[in-house]
Coordinates of C-alpha atoms and ligand atoms in Angstrom, one line a residue:
X483 CA 146.5 146.4 93.7
X484 CA 142.7 147.0 93.5
X485 CA 140.0 144.4 93.5
X486 CA 137.5 145.2 90.7
X487 CA 134.2 143.4 89.9
X488 CA 135.2 141.0 87.1
X489 CA 132.3 142.1 84.9
X490 CA 133.8 145.6 84.6
X491 CA 136.9 144.4 82.7
X492 CA 136.9 144.4 78.9
X493 CA 138.8 142.0 76.7
X494 CA 139.6 141.7 73.0
X495 CA 140.0 137.9 72.8
X496 CA 138.4 135.0 74.5
X497 CA 140.6 132.2 75.9
X498 CA 139.3 128.6 76.2
X499 CA 139.4 126.5 79.3
X500 CA 142.3 124.5 77.7
X501 CA 144.3 127.8 77.3
X502 CA 144.0 128.6 81.0
X503 CA 143.8 125.2 82.7
X504 CA 147.4 125.6 84.1
X505 CA 146.5 129.0 85.6
X506 CA 143.3 127.6 87.2
X507 CA 145.4 124.7 88.6
X508 CA 147.9 127.2 90.2
X509 CA 145.1 129.3 91.7
X510 CA 143.6 126.1 93.3
X511 CA 147.0 125.0 94.5
X512 CA 148.2 128.4 95.9
X513 CA 144.8 129.4 97.1
X514 CA 145.6 132.9 95.8
X515 CA 146.4 134.9 92.7
X516 CA 150.0 136.1 92.4
X517 CA 149.9 138.3 89.3
X518 CA 147.9 141.4 88.7
X519 CA 145.8 142.1 85.6
X520 CA 146.9 145.3 83.9
X521 CA 144.1 147.5 82.4
X522 CA 143.9 150.9 80.7
X523 CA 141.6 153.7 81.9
X524 CA 138.6 152.1 80.2
X525 CA 139.3 148.8 81.9
X526 CA 140.5 147.1 78.7
X527 CA 142.9 144.3 79.6
X528 CA 146.5 145.1 78.5
X529 CA 148.3 142.2 80.3
X530 CA 147.1 139.1 82.2
X531 CA 144.4 138.0 79.8
X532 CA 145.0 134.4 80.9
X533 CA 144.5 135.3 84.6
X534 CA 141.2 137.1 83.6
X535 CA 139.9 134.0 81.7
X536 CA 141.0 131.6 84.5
X537 CA 139.1 133.7 87.0
X538 CA 136.1 133.9 84.8
X539 CA 136.0 130.3 84.0
X540 CA 136.3 129.3 87.6
X541 CA 133.5 131.7 88.6
X542 CA 135.4 134.3 90.6
X543 CA 133.5 137.6 91.1
X544 CA 136.5 140.0 91.5
X545 CA 139.8 140.5 89.7
X546 CA 143.1 141.9 91.1
X547 CA 144.0 144.9 89.0
X548 CA 147.4 146.7 89.1
X549 CA 151.0 146.2 87.8
X550 CA 153.3 143.2 88.1
X551 CA 153.2 140.9 91.1
X552 CA 150.2 141.0 93.5
X553 CA 148.7 138.8 96.2
X554 CA 144.9 138.2 96.3
X555 CA 143.4 135.5 98.5
X556 CA 140.4 133.3 97.4
X557 CA 138.2 135.4 99.6
X558 CA 139.6 138.6 98.0
X559 CA 138.5 137.4 94.5
X560 CA 135.1 136.2 95.7
X561 CA 136.1 132.6 94.7
X562 CA 133.2 131.0 96.6
X563 CA 130.6 133.7 95.9
X564 CA 128.8 131.8 93.2
X565 CA 128.2 128.7 95.3
X566 CA 127.2 130.3 98.6
X567 CA 123.6 131.2 97.9
X568 CA 120.8 133.0 99.6
X569 CA 120.1 131.9 103.2
X570 CA 116.4 132.9 103.0
X571 CA 116.0 130.8 99.8
X572 CA 113.8 133.3 98.0
X573 CA 114.4 133.5 94.2
X574 CA 113.2 135.7 91.5
X575 CA 112.8 132.8 89.0
X576 CA 113.4 129.1 88.6
X577 CA 116.7 129.9 86.8
X578 CA 117.7 132.2 89.7
X579 CA 117.0 129.3 92.0
X580 CA 119.2 127.0 89.9
X581 CA 122.0 129.5 90.0
X582 CA 121.8 130.7 93.6
X583 CA 120.3 127.6 95.2
X584 CA 123.8 126.2 95.7
X585 CA 125.5 124.4 97.3
X586 CA 123.6 121.1 97.2
X587 CA 123.7 119.2 100.5
X588 CA 126.6 117.1 101.8
X589 CA 125.2 114.4 104.1
X590 CA 127.2 111.8 106.1
X591 CA 125.9 108.3 105.4
X592 CA 125.4 106.0 108.4
X593 CA 125.2 103.1 105.9
X594 CA 128.7 103.5 104.7
X595 CA 130.6 105.3 107.5
X596 CA 132.5 103.3 110.2
X597 CA 134.4 106.1 112.0
X598 CA 137.6 105.2 110.2
X599 CA 136.2 106.1 106.8
X600 CA 133.3 108.6 106.8
X601 CA 131.3 108.7 103.5
X602 CA 129.6 112.0 102.7
X603 CA 126.9 111.9 100.0
X604 CA 126.7 114.9 97.7
X605 CA 123.0 114.9 97.0
X606 CA 122.7 116.2 93.4
X607 CA 119.0 115.7 93.2
X608 CA 118.7 119.0 95.0
X609 CA 119.2 120.7 91.6
X610 CA 115.8 122.0 90.7
X611 CA 115.2 121.2 87.0
X612 CA 116.3 117.6 86.3
X613 CA 116.6 116.7 90.0
X614 CA 120.1 115.7 89.0
X615 CA 123.7 116.8 88.5
X616 CA 122.9 117.6 84.9
X617 CA 121.4 121.0 85.7
X618 CA 125.0 122.3 86.1
X619 CA 126.2 121.7 82.5
X620 CA 122.8 122.7 81.1
X621 CA 122.9 126.1 82.9
X622 CA 126.5 126.8 81.8
X623 CA 125.9 125.7 78.2
X624 CA 122.6 127.4 77.6
X625 CA 123.7 130.6 79.4
X626 CA 126.6 130.8 76.9
X627 CA 124.3 130.4 73.9
X628 CA 121.7 132.8 75.3
X629 CA 124.3 135.5 75.7
X630 CA 124.3 135.8 71.9
X631 CA 120.8 134.7 70.9
X632 CA 117.4 134.5 72.6
X633 CA 115.5 132.2 70.3
X634 CA 116.0 129.2 67.9
X635 CA 116.5 125.5 68.5
X636 CA 119.2 123.6 70.3
X637 CA 119.5 119.8 70.5
X638 CA 121.5 117.0 72.0
X639 CA 121.7 113.3 73.0
X640 CA 120.8 112.5 76.6
X641 CA 120.5 109.4 78.7
X642 CA 117.5 111.1 80.4
X643 CA 118.6 113.9 82.9
X644 CA 120.4 116.2 80.6
X645 CA 117.5 116.5 78.1
X646 CA 115.3 117.7 81.0
X647 CA 117.8 120.2 82.3
X648 CA 118.6 121.5 78.8
X649 CA 114.9 122.0 78.0
X650 CA 114.2 123.6 81.4
X651 CA 117.0 126.2 81.0
X652 CA 116.5 126.8 77.3
X653 CA 112.8 127.6 77.7
X654 CA 113.7 130.6 79.9
X655 CA 115.3 132.2 76.8
X656 CA 112.6 131.1 74.3
X657 CA 115.0 128.6 72.9
X658 CA 113.3 125.3 71.8
X659 CA 115.0 121.9 72.3
X660 CA 115.3 118.5 70.5
X661 CA 116.2 115.7 72.8
X662 CA 117.5 112.3 71.4
X663 CA 117.3 109.3 73.8
X664 CA 118.7 105.8 73.6
X665 CA 116.4 102.7 73.5
X666 CA 116.7 102.0 77.3
X667 CA 116.1 105.5 78.5
X668 CA 113.9 105.5 81.6
X669 CA 110.3 106.9 81.1
X670 CA 110.9 110.1 83.0
X671 CA 113.5 111.0 80.4
X672 CA 110.9 110.8 77.7
X673 CA 107.9 112.3 79.5
X674 CA 109.4 115.3 81.4
X675 CA 111.1 117.1 78.5
X676 CA 107.9 116.5 76.4
X677 CA 105.8 118.2 79.2
X678 CA 108.3 121.1 79.1
X679 CA 107.7 121.5 75.3
X680 CA 110.8 119.7 73.8
X681 CA 110.7 117.5 70.7
X682 CA 111.7 114.1 72.0
X683 CA 113.2 111.5 69.7
X684 CA 113.3 108.0 71.2
X685 CA 115.9 106.1 69.1
X686 CA 116.7 102.4 69.1
X687 CA 120.4 103.0 69.9
X688 CA 122.1 101.0 72.6
X689 CA 124.3 103.8 73.9
X690 CA 123.9 107.6 74.0
X691 CA 127.2 108.0 72.0
X692 CA 125.8 105.9 69.2
X693 CA 123.3 108.7 68.4
X694 CA 125.8 111.5 68.1
X695 CA 126.4 111.2 64.3
X696 CA 122.7 111.2 63.6
X697 CA 122.2 114.4 65.7
X698 CA 125.2 116.0 63.9
X699 CA 123.7 115.5 60.5
X700 CA 120.1 116.4 61.5
X701 CA 121.4 119.6 63.1
X702 CA 122.7 120.6 59.7
X703 CA 119.6 119.4 57.8
X704 CA 117.1 121.0 60.2
X705 CA 119.2 124.0 61.2
X706 CA 119.5 123.6 65.0
X707 CA 122.6 124.0 67.3
X708 CA 124.0 120.7 68.5
X709 CA 125.3 121.5 71.9
X710 CA 127.1 118.2 72.3
X711 CA 127.5 117.6 76.0
X712 CA 130.1 114.9 75.3
X713 CA 132.7 117.4 73.9
X714 CA 131.4 120.8 75.0
X715 CA 134.0 122.1 77.4
X716 CA 131.3 124.1 79.2
X717 CA 130.2 120.8 80.6
X718 CA 133.6 120.2 82.3
X719 CA 133.9 123.9 83.2
X720 CA 130.4 123.9 84.9
X721 CA 131.6 121.2 87.4
X722 CA 134.9 122.9 88.0
X723 CA 133.3 126.2 88.9
X724 CA 130.4 124.9 91.0
X725 CA 130.5 121.3 92.1
X726 CA 134.2 121.0 92.9
X727 CA 134.3 124.4 94.6
X728 CA 131.2 123.5 96.7
X729 CA 132.8 120.4 98.0
X730 CA 136.0 122.2 98.8
X731 CA 134.0 124.9 100.6
X732 CA 131.7 122.5 102.5
X733 CA 134.8 120.4 103.6
X734 CA 136.5 123.6 104.8
X735 CA 133.4 124.8 106.8
X736 CA 132.8 121.3 108.3
X737 CA 136.4 120.7 109.1
X738 CA 136.5 117.5 107.1
X739 CA 139.7 115.7 106.3
X740 CA 139.1 115.0 102.7
X741 CA 141.1 112.1 101.4
X742 CA 139.2 111.0 98.3
X743 CA 136.2 111.4 96.1
X744 CA 134.1 108.7 94.3
X745 CA 131.7 109.0 91.4
X746 CA 130.4 107.5 88.2
X747 CA 131.0 108.4 84.5
X748 CA 128.7 109.2 81.6
X749 CA 130.3 112.1 79.7
X750 CA 133.0 112.1 82.5
X751 CA 132.3 115.9 82.9
X752 CA 131.9 116.0 86.6
X753 CA 134.4 113.4 87.7
X754 CA 137.1 114.8 85.4
X755 CA 136.6 118.3 86.8
X756 CA 136.7 116.9 90.4
X757 CA 139.8 114.9 89.6
X758 CA 141.5 118.1 88.2
X759 CA 140.4 120.3 91.1
X760 CA 141.2 118.0 94.0
X761 CA 144.5 116.7 92.7
X762 CA 145.6 120.3 92.4
X763 CA 144.1 121.1 95.8
X764 CA 145.5 118.2 97.8
X765 CA 148.2 116.6 95.6
X766 CA 148.5 113.3 93.8
X767 CA 147.8 111.2 96.9
X768 CA 144.2 112.3 96.9
X769 CA 142.1 109.3 95.8
X770 CA 139.7 109.4 92.9
X771 CA 137.5 106.3 92.6
X772 CA 135.2 105.8 89.6
X773 CA 132.4 103.4 88.9
X774 CA 131.5 102.0 85.5
X775 CA 129.0 99.3 84.5
X776 CA 130.5 95.8 84.4
X777 CA 130.7 94.4 80.8
X778 CA 127.2 93.7 79.4
X779 CA 125.5 95.6 82.3
X780 CA 123.2 98.6 81.9
X781 CA 123.2 101.2 84.7
X782 CA 121.1 104.3 83.8
X783 CA 123.2 107.4 83.1
X784 CA 126.6 105.8 83.0
X785 CA 128.8 103.8 80.6
X786 CA 132.3 102.2 80.4
X787 CA 135.3 104.4 80.1
X788 CA 136.5 102.7 76.9
X789 CA 133.4 103.9 75.0
X790 CA 135.3 107.2 74.8
X791 CA 135.3 110.2 77.2
X792 CA 137.3 113.3 76.2
X793 CA 138.0 114.9 79.6
X794 CA 138.8 111.6 81.3
X795 CA 141.3 110.8 78.5
X796 CA 142.9 114.3 78.4
X797 CA 142.7 115.8 81.9
X798 CA 142.0 113.2 84.6
X799 CA 145.0 111.3 86.1
X800 CA 145.7 108.9 88.9
X801 CA 142.2 107.5 89.3
X802 CA 141.0 103.9 89.8
X803 CA 138.0 102.4 88.0
X804 CA 135.8 99.6 89.4
X805 CA 133.3 97.5 87.5
X806 CA 129.8 97.3 89.1
X807 CA 126.8 95.2 88.1
X808 CA 123.3 96.6 88.2
X809 CA 122.4 94.1 91.0
X810 CA 125.3 95.4 93.1
X811 CA 124.3 99.0 92.5
X812 CA 120.7 98.3 93.5
X813 CA 121.8 96.5 96.7
X814 CA 123.7 99.7 97.6
X815 CA 120.5 101.7 96.9
X816 CA 118.6 99.4 99.3
X817 CA 121.4 99.6 101.9
X818 CA 121.2 103.5 102.0
X819 CA 117.4 103.4 101.9
X820 CA 117.2 101.0 104.9
X821 CA 119.9 102.7 107.0
X822 CA 119.6 106.4 106.1
X823 CA 116.1 106.6 104.7
X824 CA 117.3 108.3 101.5
X825 CA 116.5 106.9 98.1
X826 CA 119.5 107.4 95.8
X827 CA 119.6 106.6 92.1
X828 CA 121.4 103.5 90.7
X829 CA 124.5 105.5 89.5
X830 CA 124.9 106.8 93.1
X831 CA 124.5 103.1 94.2
X832 CA 127.3 102.1 91.7
X833 CA 129.5 104.8 93.2
X834 CA 129.1 103.4 96.7
X835 CA 129.9 99.9 95.5
X836 CA 133.1 101.1 93.7
X837 CA 134.1 103.0 96.9
X838 CA 133.5 100.0 99.1
X839 CA 135.6 97.8 96.7
X840 CA 138.4 100.3 97.0
X841 CA 138.2 100.7 100.8
X842 CA 138.2 96.9 101.3
X843 CA 141.6 96.6 99.6
X844 CA 143.2 99.7 101.0
X845 CA 144.1 101.2 104.4
X846 CA 142.5 104.6 103.7
X847 CA 141.2 106.7 106.6
X848 CA 139.4 110.0 106.6
X849 CA 136.5 111.7 104.9
X850 CA 135.4 110.7 101.4
X851 CA 132.8 112.3 99.2
X852 CA 130.5 110.2 97.1
X853 CA 128.7 112.0 94.3
X854 CA 125.0 110.9 94.1
X855 CA 123.9 112.2 90.7
X856 CA 120.1 111.8 91.2
X857 CA 117.2 110.3 93.1
X858 CA 115.9 106.7 93.1
X859 CA 112.3 107.9 92.8
X860 CA 112.9 108.1 89.0
X861 CA 113.8 104.4 88.8
X862 CA 110.9 102.7 90.7
X863 CA 110.3 100.3 87.8
X864 CA 113.9 99.2 87.8
X865 CA 114.1 99.0 91.6
X866 CA 110.8 97.0 91.8
X867 CA 112.1 94.5 89.3
X868 CA 115.1 93.8 91.5
X869 CA 113.4 93.7 94.8
Ligands
PLP551 N1 124.4 109.4 86.7 C1 123.3 109.9 86.1 C2 122.0 109.5 86.7 C3 123.4 110.7 85.0 O1 122.3 111.1 84.4 C4 124.7 111.0 84.5 C5 124.8 111.7 83.2 O2 123.9 111.9 82.4 C6 125.8 110.5 85.1 C7 125.7 109.8 86.3 C8 127.2 110.8 84.6 O3 127.6 112.2 84.7 P1 128.7 112.8 83.7 O4 128.0 113.0 82.3 O5 129.1 114.1 84.3 O6 129.8 111.8 83.6

């Protein structure tokens, strides 16, 4: 067996993430690759195309090449290479920073840890463009489009953060953006993409998903690509190959005893990917706790599961969902601010509320990661109203 840089291999057919999800699951479970990829003298893949695409989609940098069975560890295939960035933190461009500035920090919260359960906040506002988790899908989606074209227009619906991330990444390839926002979008979601040169369309829709059919028909009429973060598998894939792996790596390095993960749902991209990754990594007993707005409540960036989320329905399993009011989420924001001095956004607050609701009815012990999608500095109007 030889380990070859994955970019050297050639293929005649692309496989989707759905085609190779089982293979990805077995790599995460076994923490190794057990079958070699067979290639000819020009590195064209003859057998093991599904291993190749599994490695590609999970962000490995090397592939085991040879005949029949083989054994390559995660270190051998450079599994963690794409999320262990540059220690000097010098980057050749803002996009390079977004790609190699990972992992985002994992910080133990005094406000929610009691020694029995330790809550570790994954601070996603350390992504440079949207100061949110949405840089991850934007980078993956736009890079894929930019690999075949370097101009034109792309567009999508956003609750606020994705429109910023999409625009910031697209402009690096001279691609223009159209961003559609719902009625209650926070001001930063309108102002920031405009400053970056996007066409921003502020609609009177209640929910992001209510705007999708309009974007679909305008994409045909006006001739732009609708990237559709709600169904684009590159959204789910982005979190599988960066966010999930980072948490796995950070837990490993810090000797954490990870027993669960908590987060909130909009497209469900990140929590479905984390659910898939960690159920494979640790088995079905690993807890996945989700926060959704209580009926009739609006919490920026997230919505209720029954409004339809493709990956949550098709891939996630064995999770528990808790309803959270905006008032409860903001109380959690205040608790973290007053005990840790960190200002988290309301969806991060909702996550901590859901987690506390789960902890209060269970006997769980160990380390739990809470995904904090963005910073509270974007929501001062909302936070002030509720003070
Ligand atoms: N929280 C905030 C602030 C968001 O902007 C979003 C998505 O836009 C989410 C949570 C939900 O993330 P996902 O779309 O991966 O479910």
